[in-house]
Tab-separated table of C-alpha atoms in Angstrom:
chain	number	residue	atom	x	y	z
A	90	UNK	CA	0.000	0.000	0.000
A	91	UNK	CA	1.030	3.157	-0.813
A	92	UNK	CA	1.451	6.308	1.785
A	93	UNK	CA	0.983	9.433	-0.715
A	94	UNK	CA	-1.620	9.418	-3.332
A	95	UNK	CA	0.188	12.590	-5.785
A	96	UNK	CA	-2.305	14.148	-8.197
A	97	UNK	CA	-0.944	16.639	-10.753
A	98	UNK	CA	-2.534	18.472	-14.199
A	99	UNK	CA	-2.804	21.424	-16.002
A	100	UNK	CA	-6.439	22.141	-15.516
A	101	UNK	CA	-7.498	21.662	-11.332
A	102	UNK	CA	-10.113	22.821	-10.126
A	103	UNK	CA	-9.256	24.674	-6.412
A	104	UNK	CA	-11.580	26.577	-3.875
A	105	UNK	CA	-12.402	29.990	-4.228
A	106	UNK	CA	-11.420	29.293	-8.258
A	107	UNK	CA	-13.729	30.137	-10.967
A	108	UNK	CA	-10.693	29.486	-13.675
A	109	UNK	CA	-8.442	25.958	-13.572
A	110	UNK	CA	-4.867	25.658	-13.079
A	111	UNK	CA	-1.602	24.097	-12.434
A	112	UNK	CA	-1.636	22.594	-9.344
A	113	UNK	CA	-0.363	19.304	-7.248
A	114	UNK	CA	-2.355	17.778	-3.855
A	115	UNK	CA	-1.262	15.285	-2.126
A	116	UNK	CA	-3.562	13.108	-0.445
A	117	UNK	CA	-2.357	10.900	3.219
A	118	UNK	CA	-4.023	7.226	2.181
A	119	UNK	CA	-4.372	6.099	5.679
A	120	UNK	CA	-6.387	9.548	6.808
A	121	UNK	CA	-7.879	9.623	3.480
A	122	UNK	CA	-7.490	13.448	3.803
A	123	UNK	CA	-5.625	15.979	1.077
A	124	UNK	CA	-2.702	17.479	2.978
A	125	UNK	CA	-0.396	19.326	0.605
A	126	UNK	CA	-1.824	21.711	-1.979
A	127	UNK	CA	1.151	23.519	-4.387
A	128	UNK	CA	0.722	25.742	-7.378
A	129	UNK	CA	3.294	23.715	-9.169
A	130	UNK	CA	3.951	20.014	-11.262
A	131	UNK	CA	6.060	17.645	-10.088
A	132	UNK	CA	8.529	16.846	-12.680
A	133	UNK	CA	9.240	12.622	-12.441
A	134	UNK	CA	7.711	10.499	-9.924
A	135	UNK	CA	11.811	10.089	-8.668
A	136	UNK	CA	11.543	13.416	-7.149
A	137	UNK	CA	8.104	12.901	-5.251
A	138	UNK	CA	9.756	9.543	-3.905
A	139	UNK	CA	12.786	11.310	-3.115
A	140	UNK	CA	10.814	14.020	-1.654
A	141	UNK	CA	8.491	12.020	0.389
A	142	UNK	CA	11.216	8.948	1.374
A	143	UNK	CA	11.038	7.058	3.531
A	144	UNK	CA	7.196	7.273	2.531
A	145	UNK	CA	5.743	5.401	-0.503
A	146	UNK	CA	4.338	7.369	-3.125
A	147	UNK	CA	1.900	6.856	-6.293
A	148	UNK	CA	1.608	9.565	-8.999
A	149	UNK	CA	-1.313	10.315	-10.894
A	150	UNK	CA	-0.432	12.702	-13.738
A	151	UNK	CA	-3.813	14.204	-15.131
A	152	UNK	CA	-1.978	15.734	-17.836
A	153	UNK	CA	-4.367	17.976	-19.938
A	154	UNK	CA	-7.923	16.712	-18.353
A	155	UNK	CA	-9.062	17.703	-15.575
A	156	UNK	CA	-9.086	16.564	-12.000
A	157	UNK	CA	-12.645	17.428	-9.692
A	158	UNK	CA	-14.027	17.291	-6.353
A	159	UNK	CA	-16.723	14.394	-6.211
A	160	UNK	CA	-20.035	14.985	-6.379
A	161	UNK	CA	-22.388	15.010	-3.859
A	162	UNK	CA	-25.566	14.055	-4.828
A	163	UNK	CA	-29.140	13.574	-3.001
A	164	UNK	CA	-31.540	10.615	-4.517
A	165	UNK	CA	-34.296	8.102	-3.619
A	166	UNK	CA	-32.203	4.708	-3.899
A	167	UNK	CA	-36.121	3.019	-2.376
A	168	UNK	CA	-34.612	0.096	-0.895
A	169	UNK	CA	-36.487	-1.761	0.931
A	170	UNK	CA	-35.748	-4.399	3.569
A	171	UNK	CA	-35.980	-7.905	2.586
A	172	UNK	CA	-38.653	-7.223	0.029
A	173	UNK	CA	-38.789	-5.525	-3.060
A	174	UNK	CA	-35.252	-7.219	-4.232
A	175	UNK	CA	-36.056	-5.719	-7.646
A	176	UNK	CA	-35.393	-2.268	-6.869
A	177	UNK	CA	-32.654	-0.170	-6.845
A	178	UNK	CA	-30.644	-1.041	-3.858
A	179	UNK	CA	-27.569	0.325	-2.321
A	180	UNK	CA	-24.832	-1.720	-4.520
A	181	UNK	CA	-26.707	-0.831	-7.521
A	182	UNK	CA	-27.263	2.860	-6.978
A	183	UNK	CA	-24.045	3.829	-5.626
A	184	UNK	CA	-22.116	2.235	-8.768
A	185	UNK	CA	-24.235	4.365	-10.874
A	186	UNK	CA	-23.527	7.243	-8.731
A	187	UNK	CA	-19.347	6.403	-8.751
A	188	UNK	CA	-19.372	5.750	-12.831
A	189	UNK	CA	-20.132	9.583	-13.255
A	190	UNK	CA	-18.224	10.850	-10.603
A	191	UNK	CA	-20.671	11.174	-7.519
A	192	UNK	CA	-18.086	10.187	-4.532
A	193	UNK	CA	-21.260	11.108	-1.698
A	194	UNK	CA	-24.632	9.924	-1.772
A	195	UNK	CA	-27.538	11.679	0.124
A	196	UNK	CA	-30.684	9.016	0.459
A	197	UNK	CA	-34.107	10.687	0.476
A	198	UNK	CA	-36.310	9.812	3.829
A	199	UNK	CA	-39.470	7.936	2.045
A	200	UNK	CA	-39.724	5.633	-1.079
A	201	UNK	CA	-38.287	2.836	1.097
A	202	UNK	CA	-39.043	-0.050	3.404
A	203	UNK	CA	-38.739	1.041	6.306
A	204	UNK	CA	-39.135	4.851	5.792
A	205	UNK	CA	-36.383	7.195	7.856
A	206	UNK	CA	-38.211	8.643	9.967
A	207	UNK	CA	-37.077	7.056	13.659
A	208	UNK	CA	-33.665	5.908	14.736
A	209	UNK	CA	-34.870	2.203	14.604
A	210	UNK	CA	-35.031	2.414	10.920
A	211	UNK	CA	-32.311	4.788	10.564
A	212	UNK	CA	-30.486	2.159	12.241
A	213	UNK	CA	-32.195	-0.782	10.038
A	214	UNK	CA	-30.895	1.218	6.939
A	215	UNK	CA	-27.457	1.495	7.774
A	216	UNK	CA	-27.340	-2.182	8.364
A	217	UNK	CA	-28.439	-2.886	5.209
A	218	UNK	CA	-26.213	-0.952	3.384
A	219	UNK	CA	-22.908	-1.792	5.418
A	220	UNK	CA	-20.765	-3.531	2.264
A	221	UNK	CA	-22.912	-2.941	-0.341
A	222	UNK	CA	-21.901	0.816	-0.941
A	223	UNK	CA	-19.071	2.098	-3.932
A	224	UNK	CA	-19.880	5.772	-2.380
A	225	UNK	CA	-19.502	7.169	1.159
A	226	UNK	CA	-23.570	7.571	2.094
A	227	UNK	CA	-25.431	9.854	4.171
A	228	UNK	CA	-29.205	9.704	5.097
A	229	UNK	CA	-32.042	12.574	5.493
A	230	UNK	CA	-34.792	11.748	8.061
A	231	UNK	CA	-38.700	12.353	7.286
A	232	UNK	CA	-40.644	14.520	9.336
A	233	UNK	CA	-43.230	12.413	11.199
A	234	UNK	CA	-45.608	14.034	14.104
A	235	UNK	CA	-43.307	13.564	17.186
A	236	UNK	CA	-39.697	13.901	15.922
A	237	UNK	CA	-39.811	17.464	14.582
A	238	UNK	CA	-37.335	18.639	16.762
A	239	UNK	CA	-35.032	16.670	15.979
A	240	UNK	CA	-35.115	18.545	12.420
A	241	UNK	CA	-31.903	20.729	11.500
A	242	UNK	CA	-33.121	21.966	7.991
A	243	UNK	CA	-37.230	20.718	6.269
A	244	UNK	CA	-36.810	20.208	2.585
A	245	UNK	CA	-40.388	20.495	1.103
A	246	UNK	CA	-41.941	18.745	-2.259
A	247	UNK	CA	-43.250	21.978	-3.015
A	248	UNK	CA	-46.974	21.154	-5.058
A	249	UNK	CA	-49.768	21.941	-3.293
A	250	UNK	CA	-52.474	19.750	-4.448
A	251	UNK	CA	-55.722	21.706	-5.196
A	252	UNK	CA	-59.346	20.246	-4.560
A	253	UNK	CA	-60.352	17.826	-5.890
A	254	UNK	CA	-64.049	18.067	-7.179
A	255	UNK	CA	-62.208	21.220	-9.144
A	256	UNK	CA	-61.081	18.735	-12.198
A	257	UNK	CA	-59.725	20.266	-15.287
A	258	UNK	CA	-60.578	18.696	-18.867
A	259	UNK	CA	-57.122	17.705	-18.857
A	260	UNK	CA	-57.811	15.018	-15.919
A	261	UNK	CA	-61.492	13.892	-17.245
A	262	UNK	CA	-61.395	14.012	-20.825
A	263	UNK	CA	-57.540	13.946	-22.359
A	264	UNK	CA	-55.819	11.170	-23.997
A	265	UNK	CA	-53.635	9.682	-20.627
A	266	UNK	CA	-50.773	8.388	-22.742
A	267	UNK	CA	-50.031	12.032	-24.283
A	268	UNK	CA	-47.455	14.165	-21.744
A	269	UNK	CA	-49.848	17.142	-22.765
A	270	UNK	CA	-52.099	15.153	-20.439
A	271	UNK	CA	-49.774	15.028	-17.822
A	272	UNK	CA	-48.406	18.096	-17.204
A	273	UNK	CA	-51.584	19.750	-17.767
A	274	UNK	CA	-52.519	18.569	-15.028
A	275	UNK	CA	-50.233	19.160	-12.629
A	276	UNK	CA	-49.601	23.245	-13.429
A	277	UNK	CA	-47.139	25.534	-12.350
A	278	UNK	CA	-49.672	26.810	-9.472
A	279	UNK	CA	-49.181	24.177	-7.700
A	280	UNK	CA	-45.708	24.923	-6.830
A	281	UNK	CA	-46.449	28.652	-6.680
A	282	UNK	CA	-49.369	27.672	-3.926
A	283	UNK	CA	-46.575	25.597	-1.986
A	284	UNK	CA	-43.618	27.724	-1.754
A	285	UNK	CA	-46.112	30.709	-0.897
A	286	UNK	CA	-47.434	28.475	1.772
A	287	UNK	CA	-43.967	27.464	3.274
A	288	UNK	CA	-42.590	31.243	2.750
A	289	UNK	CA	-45.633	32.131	5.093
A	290	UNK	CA	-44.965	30.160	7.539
A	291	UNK	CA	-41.270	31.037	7.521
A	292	UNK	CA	-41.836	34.749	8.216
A	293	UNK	CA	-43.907	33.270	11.683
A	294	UNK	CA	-40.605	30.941	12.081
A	295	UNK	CA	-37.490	32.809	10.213
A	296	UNK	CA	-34.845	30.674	12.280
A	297	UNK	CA	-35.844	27.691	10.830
A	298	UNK	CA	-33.582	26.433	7.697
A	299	UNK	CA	-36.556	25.375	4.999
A	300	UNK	CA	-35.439	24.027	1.582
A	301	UNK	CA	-37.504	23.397	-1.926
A	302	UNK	CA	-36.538	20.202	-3.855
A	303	UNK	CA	-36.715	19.803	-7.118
A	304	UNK	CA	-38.385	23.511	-8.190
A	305	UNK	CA	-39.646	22.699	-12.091
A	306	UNK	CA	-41.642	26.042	-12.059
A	307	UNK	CA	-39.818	29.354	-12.957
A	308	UNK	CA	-42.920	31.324	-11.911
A	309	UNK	CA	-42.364	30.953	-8.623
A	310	UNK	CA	-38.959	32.355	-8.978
A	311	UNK	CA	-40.186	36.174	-8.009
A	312	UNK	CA	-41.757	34.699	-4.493
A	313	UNK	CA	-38.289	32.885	-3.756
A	314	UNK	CA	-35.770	36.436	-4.922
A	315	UNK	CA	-38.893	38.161	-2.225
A	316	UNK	CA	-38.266	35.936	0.048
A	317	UNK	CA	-34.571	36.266	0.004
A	318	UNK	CA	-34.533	40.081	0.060
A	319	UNK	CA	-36.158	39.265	2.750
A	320	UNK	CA	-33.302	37.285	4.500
A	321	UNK	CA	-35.475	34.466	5.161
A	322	UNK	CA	-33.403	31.025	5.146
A	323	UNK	CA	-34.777	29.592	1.948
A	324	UNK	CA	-32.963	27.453	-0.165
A	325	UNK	CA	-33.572	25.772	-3.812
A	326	UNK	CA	-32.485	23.054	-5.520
A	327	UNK	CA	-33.631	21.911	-9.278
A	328	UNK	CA	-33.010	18.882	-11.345
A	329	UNK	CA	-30.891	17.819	-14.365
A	330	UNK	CA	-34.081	16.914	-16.349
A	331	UNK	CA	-36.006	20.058	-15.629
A	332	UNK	CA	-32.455	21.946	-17.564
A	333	UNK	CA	-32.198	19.312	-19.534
A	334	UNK	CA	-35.230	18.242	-20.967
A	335	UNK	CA	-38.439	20.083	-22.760
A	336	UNK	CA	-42.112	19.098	-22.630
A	337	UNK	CA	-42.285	20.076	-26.494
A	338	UNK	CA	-40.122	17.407	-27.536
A	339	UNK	CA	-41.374	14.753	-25.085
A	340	UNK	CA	-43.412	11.820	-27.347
A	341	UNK	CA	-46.654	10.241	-26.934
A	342	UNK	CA	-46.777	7.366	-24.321
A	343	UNK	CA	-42.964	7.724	-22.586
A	344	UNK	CA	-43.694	7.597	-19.190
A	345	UNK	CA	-39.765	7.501	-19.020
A	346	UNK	CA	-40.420	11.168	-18.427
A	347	UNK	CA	-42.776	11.240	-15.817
A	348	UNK	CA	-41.597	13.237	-13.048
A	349	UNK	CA	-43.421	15.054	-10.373
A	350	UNK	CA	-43.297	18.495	-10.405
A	351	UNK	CA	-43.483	17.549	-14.101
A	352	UNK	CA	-40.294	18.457	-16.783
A	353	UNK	CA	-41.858	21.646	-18.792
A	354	UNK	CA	-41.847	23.698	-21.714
A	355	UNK	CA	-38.697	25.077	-23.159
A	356	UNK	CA	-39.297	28.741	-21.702
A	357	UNK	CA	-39.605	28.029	-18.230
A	358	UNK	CA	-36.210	25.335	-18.707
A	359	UNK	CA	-34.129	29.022	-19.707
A	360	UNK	CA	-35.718	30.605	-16.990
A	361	UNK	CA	-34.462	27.807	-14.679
A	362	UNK	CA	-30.879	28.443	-16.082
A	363	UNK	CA	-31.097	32.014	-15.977
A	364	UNK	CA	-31.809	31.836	-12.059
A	365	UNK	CA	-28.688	28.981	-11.678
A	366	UNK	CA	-26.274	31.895	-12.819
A	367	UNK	CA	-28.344	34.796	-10.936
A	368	UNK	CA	-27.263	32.601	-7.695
A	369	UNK	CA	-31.413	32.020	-6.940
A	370	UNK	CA	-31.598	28.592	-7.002
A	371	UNK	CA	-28.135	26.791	-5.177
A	372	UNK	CA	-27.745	23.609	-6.597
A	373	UNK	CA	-28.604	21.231	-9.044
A	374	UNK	CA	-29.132	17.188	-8.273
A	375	UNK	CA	-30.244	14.218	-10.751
A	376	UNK	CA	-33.300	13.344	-7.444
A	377	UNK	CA	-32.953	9.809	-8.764
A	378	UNK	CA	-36.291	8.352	-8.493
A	379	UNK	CA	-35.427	4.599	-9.737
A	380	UNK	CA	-38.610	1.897	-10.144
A	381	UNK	CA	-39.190	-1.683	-12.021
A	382	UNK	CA	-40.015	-1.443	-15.390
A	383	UNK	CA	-43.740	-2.607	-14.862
A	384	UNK	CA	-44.761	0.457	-13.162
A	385	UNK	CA	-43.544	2.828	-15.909
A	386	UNK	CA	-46.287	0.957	-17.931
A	387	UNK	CA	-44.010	0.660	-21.336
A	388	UNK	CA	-46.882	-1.977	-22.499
A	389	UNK	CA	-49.340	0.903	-22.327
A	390	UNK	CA	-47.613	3.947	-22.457
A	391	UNK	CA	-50.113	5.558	-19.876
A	392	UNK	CA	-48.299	8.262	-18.431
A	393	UNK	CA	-50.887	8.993	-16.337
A	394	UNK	CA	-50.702	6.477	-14.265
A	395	UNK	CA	-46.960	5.453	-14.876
A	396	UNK	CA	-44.612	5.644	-11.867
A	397	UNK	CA	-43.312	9.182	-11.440
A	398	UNK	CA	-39.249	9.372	-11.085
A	399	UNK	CA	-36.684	9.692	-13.970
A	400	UNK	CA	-33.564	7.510	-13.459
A	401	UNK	CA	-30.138	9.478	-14.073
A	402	UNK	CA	-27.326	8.040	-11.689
A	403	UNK	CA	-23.885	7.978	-13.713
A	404	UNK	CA	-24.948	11.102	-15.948
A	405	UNK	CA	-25.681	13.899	-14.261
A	406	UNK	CA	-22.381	15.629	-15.134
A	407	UNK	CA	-22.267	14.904	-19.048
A	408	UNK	CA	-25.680	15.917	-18.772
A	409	UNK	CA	-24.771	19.667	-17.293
A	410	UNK	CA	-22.071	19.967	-19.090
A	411	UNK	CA	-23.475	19.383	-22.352
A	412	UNK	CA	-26.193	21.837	-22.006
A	413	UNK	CA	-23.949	24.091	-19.873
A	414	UNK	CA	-21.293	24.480	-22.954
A	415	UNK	CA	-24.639	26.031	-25.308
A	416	UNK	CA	-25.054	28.556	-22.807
A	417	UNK	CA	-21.377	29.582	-21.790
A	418	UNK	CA	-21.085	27.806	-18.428
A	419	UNK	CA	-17.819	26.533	-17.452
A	420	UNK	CA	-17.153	23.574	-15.147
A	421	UNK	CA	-16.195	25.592	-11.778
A	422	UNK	CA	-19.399	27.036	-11.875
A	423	UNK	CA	-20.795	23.436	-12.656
A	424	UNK	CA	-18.928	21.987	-9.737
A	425	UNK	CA	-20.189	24.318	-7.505
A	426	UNK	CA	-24.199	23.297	-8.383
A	427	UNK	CA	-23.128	19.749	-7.999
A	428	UNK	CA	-20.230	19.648	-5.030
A	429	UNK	CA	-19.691	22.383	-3.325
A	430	UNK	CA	-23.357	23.989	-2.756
A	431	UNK	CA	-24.522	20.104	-1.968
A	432	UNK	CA	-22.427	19.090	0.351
A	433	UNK	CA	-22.598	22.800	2.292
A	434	UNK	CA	-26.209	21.993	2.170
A	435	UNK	CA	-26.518	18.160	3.433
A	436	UNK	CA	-23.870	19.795	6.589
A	437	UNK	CA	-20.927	18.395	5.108
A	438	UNK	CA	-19.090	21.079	3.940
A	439	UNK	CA	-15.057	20.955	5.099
A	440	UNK	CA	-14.750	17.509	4.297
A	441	UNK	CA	-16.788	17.189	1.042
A	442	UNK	CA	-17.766	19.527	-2.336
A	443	UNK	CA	-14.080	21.158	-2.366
A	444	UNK	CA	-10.184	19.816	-3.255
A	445	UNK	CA	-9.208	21.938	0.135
A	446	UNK	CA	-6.603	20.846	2.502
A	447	UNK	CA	-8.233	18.517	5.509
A	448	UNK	CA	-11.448	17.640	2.871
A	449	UNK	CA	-11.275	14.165	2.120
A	450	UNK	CA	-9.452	12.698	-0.772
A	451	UNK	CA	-12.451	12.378	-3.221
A	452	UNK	CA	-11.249	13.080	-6.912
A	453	UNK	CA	-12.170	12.501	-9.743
A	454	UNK	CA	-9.831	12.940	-13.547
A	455	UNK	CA	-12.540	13.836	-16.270
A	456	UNK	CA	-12.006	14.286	-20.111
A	457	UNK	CA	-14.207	17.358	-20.655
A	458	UNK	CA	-14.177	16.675	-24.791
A	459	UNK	CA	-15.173	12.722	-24.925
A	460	UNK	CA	-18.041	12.374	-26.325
A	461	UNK	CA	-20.466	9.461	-26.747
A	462	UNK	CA	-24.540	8.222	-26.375
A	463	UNK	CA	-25.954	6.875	-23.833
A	464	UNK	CA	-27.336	3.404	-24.458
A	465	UNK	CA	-28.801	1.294	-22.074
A	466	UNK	CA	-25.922	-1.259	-21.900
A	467	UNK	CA	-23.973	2.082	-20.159
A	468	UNK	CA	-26.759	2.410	-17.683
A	469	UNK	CA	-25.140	1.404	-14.002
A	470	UNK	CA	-28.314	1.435	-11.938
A	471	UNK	CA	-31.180	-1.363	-11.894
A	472	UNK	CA	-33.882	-0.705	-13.552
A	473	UNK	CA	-32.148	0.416	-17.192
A	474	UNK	CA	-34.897	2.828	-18.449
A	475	UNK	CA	-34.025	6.513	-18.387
A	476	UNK	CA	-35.389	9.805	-20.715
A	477	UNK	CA	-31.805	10.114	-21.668
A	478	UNK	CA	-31.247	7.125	-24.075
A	479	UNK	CA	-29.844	7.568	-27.544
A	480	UNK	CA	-28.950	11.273	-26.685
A	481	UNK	CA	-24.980	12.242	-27.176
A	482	UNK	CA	-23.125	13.662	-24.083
A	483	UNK	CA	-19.960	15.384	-23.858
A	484	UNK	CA	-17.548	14.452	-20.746
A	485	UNK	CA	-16.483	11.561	-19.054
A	486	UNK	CA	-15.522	10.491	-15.769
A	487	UNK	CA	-11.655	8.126	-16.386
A	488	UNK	CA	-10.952	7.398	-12.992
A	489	UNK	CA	-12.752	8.280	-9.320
A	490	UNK	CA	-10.704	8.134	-6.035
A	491	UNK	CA	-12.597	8.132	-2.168
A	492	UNK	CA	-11.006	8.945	0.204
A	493	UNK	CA	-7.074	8.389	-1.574
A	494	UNK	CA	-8.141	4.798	-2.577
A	495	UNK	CA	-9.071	4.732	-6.090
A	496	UNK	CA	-12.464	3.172	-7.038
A	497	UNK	CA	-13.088	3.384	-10.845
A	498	UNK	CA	-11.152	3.425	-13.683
A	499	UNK	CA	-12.890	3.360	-17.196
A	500	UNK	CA	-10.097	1.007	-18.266
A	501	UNK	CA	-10.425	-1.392	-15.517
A	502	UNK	CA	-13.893	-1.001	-14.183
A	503	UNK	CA	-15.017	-1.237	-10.297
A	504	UNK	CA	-12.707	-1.713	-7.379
A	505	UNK	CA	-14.481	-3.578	-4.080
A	506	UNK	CA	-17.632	-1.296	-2.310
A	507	UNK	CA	-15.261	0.618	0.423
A	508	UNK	CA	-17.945	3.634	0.620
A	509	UNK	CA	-18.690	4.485	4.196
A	510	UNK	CA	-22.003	5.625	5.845
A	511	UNK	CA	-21.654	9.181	6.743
């Protein structure tokens, strides 16, 4: 075993950067931690082991591609205990998650057998998942009556569902395998009702942290720029599909699209990047919402009734990058939707999200200018159906390090699971 992990290239990304550059870091296997950060190259892997002697030392020249923080990522992996072997579990979805660079998983509360939402099942969770994980793995709790305060920060689904006897001809009379259907009925007021709900009842509690997932509607950007004039503590997340994706191009009877809130029209999607670069909503995370192939009713195509979740583990960073490069956005700024502002927000800033000295050793080397399409034999999780087949990406993840002990390599494949729960 090696004592020194050396990483070296020409384009690094460092904290506090919004540009790459030259730059070495040094990572201590046995802490895991990065402990020497210099400005400069080493020049043969002789001088590092003359350097660091009597230490052992391995050197990992990036050359001209680039070397990341790990992403940090939040998802609904819906394992359940014991039953349901045919979902995505935690050896499944944290390969995904370590083919395209995620290094930290963040499991959603509900969706899974038992739900977290008491330390028993917390507990029963972690059990599970001890061996099974190729990322380190943190866990939200759900908010249940009787363990609220034991809450740090409430993250909100943000649709508020409106009565029922008022149906629209959209949910009595349309055709349910047409995404027209769909979305109709599920309409940006929804989310606009929600978030003015929760922003109400922040004013009456303003030291409580309160966060939206997944926002899909840009109309309900004024209320959330309000509410942070304001200096309320209101953070917003959205998705890769809802930047990604447009309801105009979605066809007839793919429930491979189904999300709730629902992916919409091509306006609102450049009104969701515009408020990424205006610094309004903080991060951006695939919300992997995996299920079995039945329940997206492929026979059928009835979206209406399909399971809602789009599956996106392993792509998320092709995915933003590839959209990113039409509208100007460079990786640091990338990184910093899909590191840095995650981990700050899931409290693990200092030790994930940034290549800072004392932050753990999670790296990844990317090659910004591969390109190739996303079949379903390169699908990693479970259940291979995803909105994203046969569409070409730019940007791939060559090798992915946790913690100083390297993981993947494209050339090789998977190391052994050594993720640990966080």
């Amino acid at each position: 075993m090696v004592d020194y992990l050396v990483f070296s290239g020409n384009n690094v990304l460092l904290p506090g950067n919004d540009s790459l550059q030259k730059a070495t870091i040094v990572v201590d296997t046995l802490s895991g931690k990065i402990i020497i950060i210099r400005p400069l190259l080493p020049t043969s892997l002789e001088q590092l082991s003359n350097e660091f002697a009597p230490k052992t030392v391995q050197w990992v020249d990036a050359g001209d591609k680039l070397i990341l923080p790990g992403l940090v990522e939040q998802v609904y992996l819906n394992y359940s205990l014991n039953r349901r072997t045919a979902w995505e579990g935690f050896f499944t979805g944290t390969r995904a998650a370590l083919s395209g660079g995620i290094t930290t998983l963040v499991d959603m509360p509900l969706n899974s057998l038992p739900p977290t939402t008491t330390v028993p099942n917390l507990a029963a969770k972690r059990h599970a998942a001890q061996g099974q994980c190729y990322t380190d793995v943190a866990f939200w709790g759900g908010v249940i009556p009787g363990n609220q305060g034991e809450d740090t920060v409430l993250l909100f689904h943000a649709e508020l569902e409106a009565d029922e006897s008022d149906e629209t001809p959209a949910k009595t009379e349309s055709d349910p395998r047409q995404y027209a259907t769909f979305l109709a009925s599920r309409p940006q007021q929804l989310e606009i009702d929600a978030i003015s709900l929760i922003i109400k009842l922040l004013r009456e509690y303003p030291t409580l942290r309160c966060h939206i997932v997944h926002l899909s509607a840009a109309s309900a950007l004024p209320l959330i720029r309000d509410a942070r004039a304001e200096g309320l503590p209101l953070t917003v997340e959205t998705c890769f599909h809802y930047l990604c994706l447009a309801a105009e191009d979605i066809p007839s009877g793919h429930a491979e699209f189904k999300c709730c809130p629902p992916v919409r029209e091509n306006s609102n999607r450049e009104s969701l990047w515009d408020a990424l670069e205006e610094g309004l909503i903080d991060f951006v995370v695939s919300d992997h919402s995996p299920c079995t192939l039945d329940l997206k009713k492929l026979d059928d195509g009835y979206i209406m009734s399909a399971w809602g979740g789009i599956s996106t583990l392993g792509l998320g960073l092709s995915l933003l990058w590839t959209e990113g490069q039409k509208r100007g956005i460079n990786i640091p700024k990338i990184i910093e939707w899909t590191s840095k502002n995650t981990a700050k927000h899931a409290g693990l800033g200092g030790s994930k999200g940034e290549l800072a000295i004392g932050s753990d050793g999670d790296i990844i080397v990317w090659d910004p200018d591969y390109q190739y399409e996303v079949t379903n034999e390169l699908l990693q999780f479970k259940n291979k159906i995803s909105p994203y087949q046969g569409l070409k990406l730019y940007g791939r993840v060559e090798q992915v390090y946790l913690r100083g002990q390297i993981a993947f390599k494209q050339d090789t494949g998977f190391q052994e699971p050594i993720g640990r729960l966080l």
